[in-house]
PDB file of C-alpha atoms in Angstrom:
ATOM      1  CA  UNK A 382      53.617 -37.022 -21.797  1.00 72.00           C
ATOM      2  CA  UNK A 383      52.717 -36.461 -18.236  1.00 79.00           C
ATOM      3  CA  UNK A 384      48.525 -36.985 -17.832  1.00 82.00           C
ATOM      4  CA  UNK A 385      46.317 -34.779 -15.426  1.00 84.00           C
ATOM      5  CA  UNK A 386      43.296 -35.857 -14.044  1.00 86.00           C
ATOM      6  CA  UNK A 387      40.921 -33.607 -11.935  1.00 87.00           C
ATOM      7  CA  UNK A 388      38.807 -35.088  -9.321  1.00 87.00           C
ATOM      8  CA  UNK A 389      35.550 -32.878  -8.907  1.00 88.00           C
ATOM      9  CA  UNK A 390      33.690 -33.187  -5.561  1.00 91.00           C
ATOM     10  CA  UNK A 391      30.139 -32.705  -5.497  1.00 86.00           C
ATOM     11  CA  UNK A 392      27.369 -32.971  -2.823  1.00 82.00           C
ATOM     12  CA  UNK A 393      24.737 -31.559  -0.798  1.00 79.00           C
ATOM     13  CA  UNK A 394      25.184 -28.424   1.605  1.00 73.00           C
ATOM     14  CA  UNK A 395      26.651 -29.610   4.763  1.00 80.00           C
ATOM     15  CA  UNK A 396      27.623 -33.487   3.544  1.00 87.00           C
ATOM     16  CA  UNK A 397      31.724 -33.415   4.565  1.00 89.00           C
ATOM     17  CA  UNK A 398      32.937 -32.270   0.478  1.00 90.00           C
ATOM     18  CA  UNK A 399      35.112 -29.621   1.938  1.00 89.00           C
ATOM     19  CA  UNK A 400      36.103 -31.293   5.245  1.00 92.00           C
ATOM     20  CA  UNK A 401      36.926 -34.396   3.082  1.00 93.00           C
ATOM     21  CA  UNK A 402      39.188 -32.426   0.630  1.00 93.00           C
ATOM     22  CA  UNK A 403      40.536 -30.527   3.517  1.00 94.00           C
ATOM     23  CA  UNK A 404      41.657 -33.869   5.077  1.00 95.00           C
ATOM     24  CA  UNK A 405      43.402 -34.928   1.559  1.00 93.00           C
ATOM     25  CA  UNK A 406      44.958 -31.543   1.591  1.00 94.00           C
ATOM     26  CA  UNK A 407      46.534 -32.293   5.120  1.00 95.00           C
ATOM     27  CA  UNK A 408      48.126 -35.963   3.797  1.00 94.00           C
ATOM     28  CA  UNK A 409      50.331 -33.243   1.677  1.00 92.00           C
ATOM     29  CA  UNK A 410      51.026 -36.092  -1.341  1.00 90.00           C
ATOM     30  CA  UNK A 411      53.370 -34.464  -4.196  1.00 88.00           C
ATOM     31  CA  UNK A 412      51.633 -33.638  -7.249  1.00 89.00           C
ATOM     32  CA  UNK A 413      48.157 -33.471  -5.551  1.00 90.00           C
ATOM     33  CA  UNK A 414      46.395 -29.379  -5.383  1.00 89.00           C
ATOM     34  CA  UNK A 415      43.154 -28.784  -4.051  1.00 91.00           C
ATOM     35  CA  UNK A 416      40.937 -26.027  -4.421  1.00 85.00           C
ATOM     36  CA  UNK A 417      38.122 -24.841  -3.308  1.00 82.00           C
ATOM     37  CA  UNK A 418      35.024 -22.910  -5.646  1.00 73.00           C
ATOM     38  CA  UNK A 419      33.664 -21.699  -2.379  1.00 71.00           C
ATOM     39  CA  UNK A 420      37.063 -19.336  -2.039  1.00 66.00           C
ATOM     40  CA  UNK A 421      36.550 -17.957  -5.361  1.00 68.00           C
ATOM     41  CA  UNK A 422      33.543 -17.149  -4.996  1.00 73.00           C
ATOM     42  CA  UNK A 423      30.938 -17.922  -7.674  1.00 81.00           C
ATOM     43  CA  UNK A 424      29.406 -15.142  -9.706  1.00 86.00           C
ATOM     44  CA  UNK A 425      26.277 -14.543 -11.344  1.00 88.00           C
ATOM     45  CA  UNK A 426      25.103 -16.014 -14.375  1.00 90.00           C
ATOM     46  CA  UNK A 427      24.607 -12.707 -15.212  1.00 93.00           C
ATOM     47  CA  UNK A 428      28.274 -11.727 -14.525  1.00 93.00           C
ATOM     48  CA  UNK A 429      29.361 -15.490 -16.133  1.00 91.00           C
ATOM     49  CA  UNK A 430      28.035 -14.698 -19.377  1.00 95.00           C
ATOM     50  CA  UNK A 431      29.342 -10.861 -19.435  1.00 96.00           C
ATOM     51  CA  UNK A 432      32.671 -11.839 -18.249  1.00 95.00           C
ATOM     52  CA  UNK A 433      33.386 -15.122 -19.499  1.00 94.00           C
ATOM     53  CA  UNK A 434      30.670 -16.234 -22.274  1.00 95.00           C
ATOM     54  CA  UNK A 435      28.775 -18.789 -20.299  1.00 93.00           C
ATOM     55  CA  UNK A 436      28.770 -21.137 -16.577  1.00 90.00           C
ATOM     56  CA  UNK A 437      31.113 -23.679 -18.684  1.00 89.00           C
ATOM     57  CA  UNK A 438      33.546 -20.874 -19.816  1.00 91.00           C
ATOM     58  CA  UNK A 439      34.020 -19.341 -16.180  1.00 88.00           C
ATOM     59  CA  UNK A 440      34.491 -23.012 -14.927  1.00 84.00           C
ATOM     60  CA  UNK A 441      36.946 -23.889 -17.532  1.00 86.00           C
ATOM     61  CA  UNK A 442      38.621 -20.253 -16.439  1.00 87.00           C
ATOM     62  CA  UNK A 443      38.019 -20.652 -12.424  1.00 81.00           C
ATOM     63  CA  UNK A 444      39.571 -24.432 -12.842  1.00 77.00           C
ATOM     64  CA  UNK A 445      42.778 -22.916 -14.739  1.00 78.00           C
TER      65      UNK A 445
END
C-alpha cells in the first residue's frame, strides 16, 4: 500500500510560506505536488457552508 502524507504550511502574512514552497517546487523531486490555497481562492463561510457543508468540508474538497 503506497502512504500519502500532506505537509500543510501555515504562518503569518508576509513570513516566506509561499516563497518557501515555491523553492521546494523548483527542486522538482518525483512524487512531491504543491499547491497553493491562495490560487484557489478561498470563499466565504457563507459560500463554504452553501456549497460544501462547512470550512472542513471545502478543505477536504479544495485539498482533493
Amino acid at each position: 500500500m503506497k502512504s500519502t502524507s500532506i505537509l500543510v504550511v501555515t504562518g503569518a502574512s508576509g513570513a516566506g510560506k509561499t516563497t518557501a514552497v515555491r523553492s521546494l517546487e523548483k527542486r522538482a523531486y518525483a512524487h512531491v505536488r504543491c499547491h497553493y490555497f491562495d490560487s484557489l481562492g478561498v470563499p466565504s463561510l457563507e459560500a463554504m457552508g452553501r456549497d460544501f457543508g462547512g470550512p472542513e468540508a471545502w478543505q477536504l474538497n479544495a485539498t482533493r
